[in-house]
Amino acid sequence: MGQNVTFRRVIQYEVPALVKLRLVTRIETYSEIYPSEWIEGFDFAKSVERFEKISLDPAQILQFIEVDGDIAGYLCYGSEMEQTMPEGSICINMLYLLRKYQRCGIGTLALEQVRDYCRALGRDRFYNGCNMHNDSALQFYRALGGRKIAEYGGHEDRGLDQAVFEHLV
């Protein structure tokens, strides 16, 4: 890869920058999947409030992913945050990379971060959700050994259609 990739915790005062990044990754990831209203209706203030809570939650690890000092994406993992995940499980709750940093091995490094976390806790598996219409992400998780264990589809709002993957440590 030849790049210096680092994962560092998001500090509460950095949350607005994270939310700006969230909007960009949302546009890049979902503009072809969801109606434009979903992106146009992005509530910046509500998102800042949500991520401030996550950044202070001891059950979550919220990190910027940096490549050669530039912010390339973000990763949130820890206790499950969605009802579709197994209760009491360790989960990747969010993993987003800017498009120009995708397919460079950085996502694989992110999953290794979570595997290391699981090993430190003596856990043998973790989970993640993925939108069922995000074909590149579905392919990514399968290629890294994720096993689809559930699907929650058929919603009028395609944003709610989720696949759940299980990953062994």
Short mmCIF file of C-alpha atoms in Angstrom, two decimals:
data_model
loop_
_atom_site.label_atom_id
_atom_site.label_comp_id
_atom_site.label_asym_id
_atom_site.label_seq_id
_atom_site.Cartn_x
_atom_site.Cartn_y
_atom_site.Cartn_z
CA MET A 1 0.00 0.00 0.00
CA GLY A 2 2.87 2.39 0.77
CA GLN A 3 0.68 4.67 2.88
CA ASN A 4 0.85 5.47 6.58
CA VAL A 5 -2.60 4.58 7.92
CA THR A 6 -3.51 5.52 11.48
CA PHE A 7 -6.64 5.17 13.57
CA ARG A 8 -7.17 7.77 16.27
CA ARG A 9 -10.01 8.56 18.59
CA VAL A 10 -12.29 11.41 17.67
CA ILE A 11 -12.15 14.08 20.36
CA GLN A 12 -15.46 15.74 21.20
CA TYR A 13 -14.46 19.12 19.74
CA GLU A 14 -13.70 17.35 16.42
CA VAL A 15 -17.24 16.05 16.06
CA PRO A 16 -18.38 18.82 13.65
CA ALA A 17 -15.51 17.86 11.31
CA LEU A 18 -16.60 14.22 11.58
CA VAL A 19 -20.17 15.16 10.71
CA LYS A 20 -18.97 17.07 7.61
CA LEU A 21 -17.08 13.92 6.63
CA ARG A 22 -20.20 11.85 7.30
CA LEU A 23 -22.17 13.98 4.86
CA VAL A 24 -19.51 13.61 2.15
CA THR A 25 -19.29 9.84 2.62
CA ARG A 26 -23.08 9.63 2.66
CA ILE A 27 -23.26 11.44 -0.69
CA GLU A 28 -20.52 9.24 -2.17
CA THR A 29 -21.99 6.01 -0.80
CA TYR A 30 -25.72 6.45 -1.08
CA SER A 31 -26.50 8.98 -3.83
CA GLU A 32 -27.22 6.16 -6.27
CA ILE A 33 -29.13 4.07 -3.71
CA TYR A 34 -31.45 6.53 -1.95
CA PRO A 35 -33.64 9.37 -3.16
CA SER A 36 -32.02 12.81 -3.16
CA GLU A 37 -34.29 13.94 -0.30
CA TRP A 38 -32.42 11.55 2.00
CA ILE A 39 -29.21 13.47 1.45
CA GLU A 40 -30.80 16.91 1.10
CA GLY A 41 -32.56 16.37 4.42
CA PHE A 42 -29.32 15.74 6.31
CA ASP A 43 -29.70 17.35 9.73
CA PHE A 44 -26.23 18.60 10.65
CA ALA A 45 -27.13 19.72 14.19
CA LYS A 46 -28.89 16.45 15.02
CA SER A 47 -25.94 14.49 13.66
CA VAL A 48 -23.48 16.54 15.76
CA GLU A 49 -25.56 15.82 18.86
CA ARG A 50 -25.63 12.09 18.08
CA PHE A 51 -21.89 11.86 17.46
CA GLU A 52 -21.02 13.89 20.56
CA LYS A 53 -22.88 11.26 22.59
CA ILE A 54 -21.09 8.45 20.78
CA SER A 55 -17.70 10.12 21.30
CA LEU A 56 -18.34 10.20 25.06
CA ASP A 57 -19.80 6.69 25.30
CA PRO A 58 -17.28 4.31 26.94
CA ALA A 59 -18.91 1.38 25.11
CA GLN A 60 -17.95 2.86 21.72
CA ILE A 61 -14.65 3.53 20.02
CA LEU A 62 -15.07 6.31 17.48
CA GLN A 63 -12.01 6.89 15.33
CA PHE A 64 -10.83 8.94 12.40
CA ILE A 65 -8.96 6.92 9.81
CA GLU A 66 -6.03 8.96 8.55
CA VAL A 67 -3.78 8.29 5.58
CA ASP A 68 -0.49 10.16 5.54
CA GLY A 69 -2.03 12.68 7.96
CA ASP A 70 -5.18 13.30 5.90
CA ILE A 71 -8.60 12.20 7.15
CA ALA A 72 -9.75 9.36 4.91
CA GLY A 73 -12.78 8.10 6.81
CA TYR A 74 -14.09 7.00 10.17
CA LEU A 75 -14.76 3.86 12.14
CA CYS A 76 -17.04 3.24 15.12
CA TYR A 77 -17.05 -0.07 16.93
CA GLY A 78 -17.95 -1.51 20.31
CA SER A 79 -21.28 -2.60 21.75
CA GLU A 80 -24.12 -3.08 19.32
CA MET A 81 -26.07 0.08 18.52
CA GLU A 82 -28.74 -1.42 16.25
CA GLN A 83 -31.56 -3.80 17.14
CA THR A 84 -30.66 -5.99 14.18
CA MET A 85 -27.37 -6.99 15.85
CA PRO A 86 -27.05 -9.86 18.35
CA GLU A 87 -27.53 -8.62 21.90
CA GLY A 88 -24.31 -8.15 23.85
CA SER A 89 -22.18 -8.42 20.71
CA ILE A 90 -19.19 -6.45 19.51
CA CYS A 91 -20.06 -4.64 16.30
CA ILE A 92 -18.71 -2.37 13.66
CA ASN A 93 -21.36 0.29 13.97
CA MET A 94 -19.97 2.51 11.20
CA LEU A 95 -17.17 2.22 8.68
CA TYR A 96 -16.94 4.82 5.94
CA LEU A 97 -14.05 5.77 3.70
CA LEU A 98 -13.91 8.56 1.18
CA ARG A 99 -14.13 7.02 -2.28
CA LYS A 100 -10.52 7.90 -3.21
CA TYR A 101 -9.30 5.77 -0.27
CA GLN A 102 -11.42 2.73 -1.05
CA ARG A 103 -9.88 -0.43 -2.51
CA CYS A 104 -6.48 0.39 -1.00
CA GLY A 105 -6.51 -2.09 1.89
CA ILE A 106 -7.64 0.47 4.47
CA GLY A 107 -10.97 -1.27 5.10
CA THR A 108 -9.08 -4.49 5.78
CA LEU A 109 -6.96 -2.63 8.34
CA ALA A 110 -10.15 -1.31 9.94
CA LEU A 111 -11.48 -4.84 10.39
CA GLU A 112 -8.14 -5.83 11.91
CA GLN A 113 -8.59 -2.99 14.45
CA VAL A 114 -11.87 -4.60 15.48
CA ARG A 115 -10.34 -8.10 15.56
CA ASP A 116 -7.59 -6.82 17.87
CA TYR A 117 -10.23 -5.25 20.12
CA CYS A 118 -12.14 -8.54 20.24
CA ARG A 119 -8.98 -10.50 21.07
CA ALA A 120 -8.20 -8.09 23.92
CA LEU A 121 -11.68 -8.76 25.32
CA GLY A 122 -11.47 -12.53 24.75
CA ARG A 123 -14.25 -12.44 22.16
CA ASP A 124 -14.21 -14.75 19.14
CA ARG A 125 -16.49 -12.87 16.74
CA PHE A 126 -17.97 -9.53 15.81
CA TYR A 127 -20.78 -8.30 13.60
CA ASN A 128 -21.68 -5.50 11.24
CA GLY A 129 -24.71 -4.31 9.39
CA CYS A 130 -24.62 -3.27 5.76
CA ASN A 131 -27.26 -1.75 3.56
CA MET A 132 -28.57 -4.48 1.27
CA HIS A 133 -28.34 -2.15 -1.75
CA ASN A 134 -24.68 -1.21 -1.22
CA ASP A 135 -23.20 -3.85 -3.51
CA SER A 136 -19.56 -2.82 -3.12
CA ALA A 137 -19.76 -2.96 0.69
CA LEU A 138 -21.54 -6.33 0.59
CA GLN A 139 -18.77 -7.66 -1.66
CA PHE A 140 -16.11 -6.20 0.66
CA TYR A 141 -17.48 -7.88 3.80
CA ARG A 142 -17.90 -11.24 2.02
CA ALA A 143 -14.37 -11.05 0.59
CA LEU A 144 -12.99 -10.56 4.10
CA GLY A 145 -14.73 -13.67 5.38
CA GLY A 146 -17.94 -12.14 6.65
CA ARG A 147 -20.84 -14.58 6.74
CA LYS A 148 -24.28 -13.14 6.12
CA ILE A 149 -26.46 -14.34 9.00
CA ALA A 150 -29.58 -12.21 8.55
CA GLU A 151 -31.39 -9.89 6.16
CA TYR A 152 -33.98 -7.28 6.98
CA GLY A 153 -35.32 -6.10 3.64
CA GLY A 154 -38.42 -5.01 1.83
CA HIS A 155 -38.84 -1.67 3.57
CA GLU A 156 -40.35 1.26 1.71
CA ASP A 157 -37.31 3.22 2.94
CA ARG A 158 -34.38 1.38 1.32
CA GLY A 159 -32.12 2.83 4.03
CA LEU A 160 -33.67 0.35 6.46
CA ASP A 161 -32.86 -2.72 4.34
CA GLN A 162 -29.93 -4.29 6.18
CA ALA A 163 -27.82 -7.42 5.96
CA VAL A 164 -26.00 -8.61 9.08
CA PHE A 165 -22.54 -10.16 8.80
CA GLU A 166 -20.69 -12.27 11.34
CA HIS A 167 -16.88 -12.21 11.35
CA LEU A 168 -14.69 -14.67 13.22
CA VAL A 169 -11.66 -13.33 15.02
#
